[in-house]
CSV table of N, CA and C in Angstrom, one decimal:
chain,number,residue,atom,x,y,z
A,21,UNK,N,-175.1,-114.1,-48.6
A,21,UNK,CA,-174.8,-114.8,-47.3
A,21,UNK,C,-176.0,-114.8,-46.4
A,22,UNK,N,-175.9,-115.8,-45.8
A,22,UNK,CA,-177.2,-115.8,-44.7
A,22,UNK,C,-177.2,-115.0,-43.9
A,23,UNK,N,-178.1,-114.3,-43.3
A,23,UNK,CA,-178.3,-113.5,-42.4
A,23,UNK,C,-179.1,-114.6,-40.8
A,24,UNK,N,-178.1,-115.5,-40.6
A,24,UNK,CA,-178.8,-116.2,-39.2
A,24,UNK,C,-180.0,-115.8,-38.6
A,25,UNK,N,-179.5,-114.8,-38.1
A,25,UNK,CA,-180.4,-114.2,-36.3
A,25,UNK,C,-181.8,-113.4,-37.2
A,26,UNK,N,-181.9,-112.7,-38.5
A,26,UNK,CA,-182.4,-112.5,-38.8
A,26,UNK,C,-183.8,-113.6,-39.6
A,27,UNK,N,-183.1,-114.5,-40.0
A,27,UNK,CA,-184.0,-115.8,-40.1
A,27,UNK,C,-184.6,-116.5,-39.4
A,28,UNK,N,-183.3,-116.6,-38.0
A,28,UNK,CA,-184.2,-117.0,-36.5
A,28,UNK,C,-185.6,-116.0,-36.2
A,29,UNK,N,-185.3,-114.8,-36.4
A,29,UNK,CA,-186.9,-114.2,-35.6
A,29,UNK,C,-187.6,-113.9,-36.5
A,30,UNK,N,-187.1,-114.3,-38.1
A,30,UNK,CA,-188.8,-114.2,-39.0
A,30,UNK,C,-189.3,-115.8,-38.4
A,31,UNK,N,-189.0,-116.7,-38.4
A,31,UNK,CA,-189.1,-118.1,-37.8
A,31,UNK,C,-189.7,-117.7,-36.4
A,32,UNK,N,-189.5,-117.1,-35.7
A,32,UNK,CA,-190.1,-116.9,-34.3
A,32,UNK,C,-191.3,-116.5,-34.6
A,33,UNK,N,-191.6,-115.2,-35.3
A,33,UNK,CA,-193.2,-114.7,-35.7
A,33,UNK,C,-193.6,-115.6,-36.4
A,34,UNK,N,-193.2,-116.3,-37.8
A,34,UNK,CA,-194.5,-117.0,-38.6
A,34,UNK,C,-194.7,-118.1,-37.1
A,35,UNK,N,-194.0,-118.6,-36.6
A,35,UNK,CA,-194.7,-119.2,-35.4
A,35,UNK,C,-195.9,-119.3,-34.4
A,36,UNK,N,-195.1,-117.4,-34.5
A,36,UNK,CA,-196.7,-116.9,-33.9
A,36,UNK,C,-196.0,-117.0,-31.9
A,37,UNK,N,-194.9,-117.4,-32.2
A,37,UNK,CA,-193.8,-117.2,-30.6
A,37,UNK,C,-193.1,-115.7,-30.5
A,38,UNK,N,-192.8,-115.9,-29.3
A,38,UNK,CA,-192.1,-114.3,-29.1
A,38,UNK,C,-190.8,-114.7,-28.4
A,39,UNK,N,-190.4,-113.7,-28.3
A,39,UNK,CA,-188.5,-113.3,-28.1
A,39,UNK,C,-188.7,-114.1,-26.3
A,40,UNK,N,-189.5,-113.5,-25.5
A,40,UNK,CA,-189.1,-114.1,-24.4
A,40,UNK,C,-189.5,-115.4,-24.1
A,41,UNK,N,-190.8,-116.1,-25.3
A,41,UNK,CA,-191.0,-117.2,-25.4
A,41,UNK,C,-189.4,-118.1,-25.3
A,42,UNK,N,-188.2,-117.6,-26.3
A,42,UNK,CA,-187.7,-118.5,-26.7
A,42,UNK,C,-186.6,-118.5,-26.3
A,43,UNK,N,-186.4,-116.9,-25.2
A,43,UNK,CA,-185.6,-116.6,-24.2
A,43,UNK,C,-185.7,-117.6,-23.1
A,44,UNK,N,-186.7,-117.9,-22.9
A,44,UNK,CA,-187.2,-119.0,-21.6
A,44,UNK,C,-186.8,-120.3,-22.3
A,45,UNK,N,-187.1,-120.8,-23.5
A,45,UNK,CA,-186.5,-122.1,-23.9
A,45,UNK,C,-185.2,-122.8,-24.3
A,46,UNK,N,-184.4,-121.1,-24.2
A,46,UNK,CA,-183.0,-121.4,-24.4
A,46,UNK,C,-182.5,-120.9,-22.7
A,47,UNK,N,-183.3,-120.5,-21.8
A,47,UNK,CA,-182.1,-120.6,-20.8
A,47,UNK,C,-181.4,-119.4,-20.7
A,48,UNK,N,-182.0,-118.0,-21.0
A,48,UNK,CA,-181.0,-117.2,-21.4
A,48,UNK,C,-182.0,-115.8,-21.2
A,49,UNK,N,-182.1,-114.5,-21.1
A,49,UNK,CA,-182.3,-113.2,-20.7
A,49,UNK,C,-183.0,-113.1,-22.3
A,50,UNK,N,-183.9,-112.3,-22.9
A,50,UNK,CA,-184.3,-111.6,-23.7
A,50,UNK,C,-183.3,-111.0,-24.6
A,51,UNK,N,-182.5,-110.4,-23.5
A,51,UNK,CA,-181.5,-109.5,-24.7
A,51,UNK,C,-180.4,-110.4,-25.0
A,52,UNK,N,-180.7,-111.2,-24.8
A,52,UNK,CA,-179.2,-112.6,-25.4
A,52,UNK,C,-180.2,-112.8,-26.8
A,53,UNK,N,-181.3,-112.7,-26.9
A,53,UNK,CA,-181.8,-113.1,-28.0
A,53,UNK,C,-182.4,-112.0,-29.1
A,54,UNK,N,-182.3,-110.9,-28.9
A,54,UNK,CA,-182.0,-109.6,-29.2
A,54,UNK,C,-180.7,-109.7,-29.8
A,55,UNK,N,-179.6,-109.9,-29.0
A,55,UNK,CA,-178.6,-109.8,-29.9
A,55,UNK,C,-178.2,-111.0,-30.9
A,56,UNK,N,-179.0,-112.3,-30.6
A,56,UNK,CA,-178.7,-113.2,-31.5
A,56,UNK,C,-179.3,-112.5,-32.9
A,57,UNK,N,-180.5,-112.0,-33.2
A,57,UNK,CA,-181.1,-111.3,-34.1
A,57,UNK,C,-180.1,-110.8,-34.9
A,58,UNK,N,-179.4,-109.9,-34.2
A,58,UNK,CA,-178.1,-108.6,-34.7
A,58,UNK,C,-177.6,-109.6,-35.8
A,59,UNK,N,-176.9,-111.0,-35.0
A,59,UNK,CA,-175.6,-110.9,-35.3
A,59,UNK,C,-175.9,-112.0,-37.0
A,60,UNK,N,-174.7,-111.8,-38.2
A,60,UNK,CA,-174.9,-112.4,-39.3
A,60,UNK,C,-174.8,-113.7,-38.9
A,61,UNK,N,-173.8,-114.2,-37.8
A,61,UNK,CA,-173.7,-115.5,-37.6
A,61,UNK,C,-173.7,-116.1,-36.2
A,62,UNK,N,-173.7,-117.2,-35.9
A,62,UNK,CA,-174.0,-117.6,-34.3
A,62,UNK,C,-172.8,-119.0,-34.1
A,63,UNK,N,-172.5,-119.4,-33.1
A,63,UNK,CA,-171.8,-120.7,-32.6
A,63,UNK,C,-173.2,-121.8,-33.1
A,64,UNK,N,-172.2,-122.9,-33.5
A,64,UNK,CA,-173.0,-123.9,-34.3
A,64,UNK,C,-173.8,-124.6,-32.4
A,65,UNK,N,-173.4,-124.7,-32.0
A,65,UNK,CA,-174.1,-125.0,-31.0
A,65,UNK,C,-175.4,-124.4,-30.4
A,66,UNK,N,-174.9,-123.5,-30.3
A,66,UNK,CA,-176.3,-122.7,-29.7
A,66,UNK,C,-177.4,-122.7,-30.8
A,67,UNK,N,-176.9,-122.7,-32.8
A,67,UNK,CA,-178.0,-122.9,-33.7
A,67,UNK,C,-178.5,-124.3,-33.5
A,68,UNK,N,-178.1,-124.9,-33.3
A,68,UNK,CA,-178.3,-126.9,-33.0
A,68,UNK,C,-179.5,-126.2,-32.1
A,69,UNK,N,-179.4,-126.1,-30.7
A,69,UNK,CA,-180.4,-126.0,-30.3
A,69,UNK,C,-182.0,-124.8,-30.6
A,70,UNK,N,-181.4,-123.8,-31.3
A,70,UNK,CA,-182.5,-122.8,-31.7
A,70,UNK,C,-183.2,-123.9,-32.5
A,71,UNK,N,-182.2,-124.7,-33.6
A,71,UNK,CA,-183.2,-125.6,-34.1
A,71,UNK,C,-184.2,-126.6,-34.2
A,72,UNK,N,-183.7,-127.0,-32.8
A,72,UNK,CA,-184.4,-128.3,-32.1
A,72,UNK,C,-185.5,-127.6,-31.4
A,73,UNK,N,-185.3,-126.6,-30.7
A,73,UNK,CA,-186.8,-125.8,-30.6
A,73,UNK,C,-187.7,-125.2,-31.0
A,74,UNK,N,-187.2,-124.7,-32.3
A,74,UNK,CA,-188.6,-124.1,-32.8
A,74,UNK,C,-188.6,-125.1,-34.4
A,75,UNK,N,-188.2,-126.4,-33.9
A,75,UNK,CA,-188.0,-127.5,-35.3
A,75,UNK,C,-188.3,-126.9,-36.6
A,76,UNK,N,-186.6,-126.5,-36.8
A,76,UNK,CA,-186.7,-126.0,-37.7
A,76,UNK,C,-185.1,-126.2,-38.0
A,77,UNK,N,-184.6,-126.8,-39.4
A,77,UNK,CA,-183.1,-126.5,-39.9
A,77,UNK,C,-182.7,-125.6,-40.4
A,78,UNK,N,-182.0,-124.9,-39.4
A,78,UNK,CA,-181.6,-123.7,-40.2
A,78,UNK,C,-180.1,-123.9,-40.6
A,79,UNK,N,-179.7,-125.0,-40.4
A,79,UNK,CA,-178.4,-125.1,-41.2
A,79,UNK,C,-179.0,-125.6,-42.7
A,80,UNK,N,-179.8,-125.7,-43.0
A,80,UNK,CA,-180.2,-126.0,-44.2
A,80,UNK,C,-180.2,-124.7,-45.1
A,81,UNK,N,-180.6,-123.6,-44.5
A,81,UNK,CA,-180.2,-122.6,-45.1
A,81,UNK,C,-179.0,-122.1,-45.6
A,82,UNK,N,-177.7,-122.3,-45.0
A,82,UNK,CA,-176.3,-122.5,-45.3
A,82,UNK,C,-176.2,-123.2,-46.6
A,83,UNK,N,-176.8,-124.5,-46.3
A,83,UNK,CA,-176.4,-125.5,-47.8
A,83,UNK,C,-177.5,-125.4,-48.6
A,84,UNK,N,-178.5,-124.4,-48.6
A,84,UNK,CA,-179.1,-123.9,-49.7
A,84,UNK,C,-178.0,-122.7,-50.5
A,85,UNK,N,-177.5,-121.6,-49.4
A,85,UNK,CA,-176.8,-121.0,-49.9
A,85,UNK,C,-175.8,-121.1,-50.9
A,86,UNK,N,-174.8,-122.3,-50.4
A,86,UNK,CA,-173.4,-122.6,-50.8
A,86,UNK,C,-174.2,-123.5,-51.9
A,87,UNK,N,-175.1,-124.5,-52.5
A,87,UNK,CA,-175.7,-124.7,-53.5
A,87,UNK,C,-176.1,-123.4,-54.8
A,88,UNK,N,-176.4,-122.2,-54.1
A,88,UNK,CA,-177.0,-120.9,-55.0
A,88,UNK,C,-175.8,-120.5,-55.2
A,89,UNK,N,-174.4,-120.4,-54.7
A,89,UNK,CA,-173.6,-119.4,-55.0
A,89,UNK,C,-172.3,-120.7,-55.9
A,90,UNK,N,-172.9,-122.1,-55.9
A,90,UNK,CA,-171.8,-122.9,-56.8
A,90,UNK,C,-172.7,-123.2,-57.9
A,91,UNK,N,-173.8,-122.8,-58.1
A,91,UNK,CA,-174.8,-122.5,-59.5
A,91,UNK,C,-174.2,-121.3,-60.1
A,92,UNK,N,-174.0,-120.6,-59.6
A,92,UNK,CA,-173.5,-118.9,-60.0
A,92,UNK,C,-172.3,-119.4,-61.1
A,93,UNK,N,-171.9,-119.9,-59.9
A,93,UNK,CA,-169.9,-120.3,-60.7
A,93,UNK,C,-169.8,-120.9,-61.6
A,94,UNK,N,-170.8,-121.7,-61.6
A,94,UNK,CA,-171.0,-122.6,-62.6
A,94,UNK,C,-171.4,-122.6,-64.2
A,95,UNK,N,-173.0,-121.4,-63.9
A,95,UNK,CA,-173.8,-121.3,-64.7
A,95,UNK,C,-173.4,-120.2,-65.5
């Protein structure tokens, strides 16, 4: 399973951005994005916009997933 928040902030560093960089572009305190980190999963909304800012699909990672885990079943 994906680990969201944790994919969100390797995506923040290879960027070469920081937490309160993206604190300020979502509108929101540092530790709202601290605990997005934490969490395995987030509201599809709020990922819609992580993605539109640091242009990046991270729902793509979901349907990479559910592609690796119906190869499993499969194979």
């Amino acid at each position: 399973m994906v680990h969201i928040g944790q994919c969100i902030r390797l995506k923040v560093e290879e960027q070469g951005k920081t937490t309160v960089w993206l604190a300020r572009e979502l509108g929101c305190h540092r530790t709202n994005i601290y605990n997005i980190y934490d969490k395995m999963t987030i509201d599809t909304g709020v990922l819609f916009r992580i993605s539109k800012i640091l242009d990046f699909d991270f729902f793509s990672l979901y349907s990479e997933d559910i592609k690796t885990k119906s190869n499993d079943v499969i194979g």
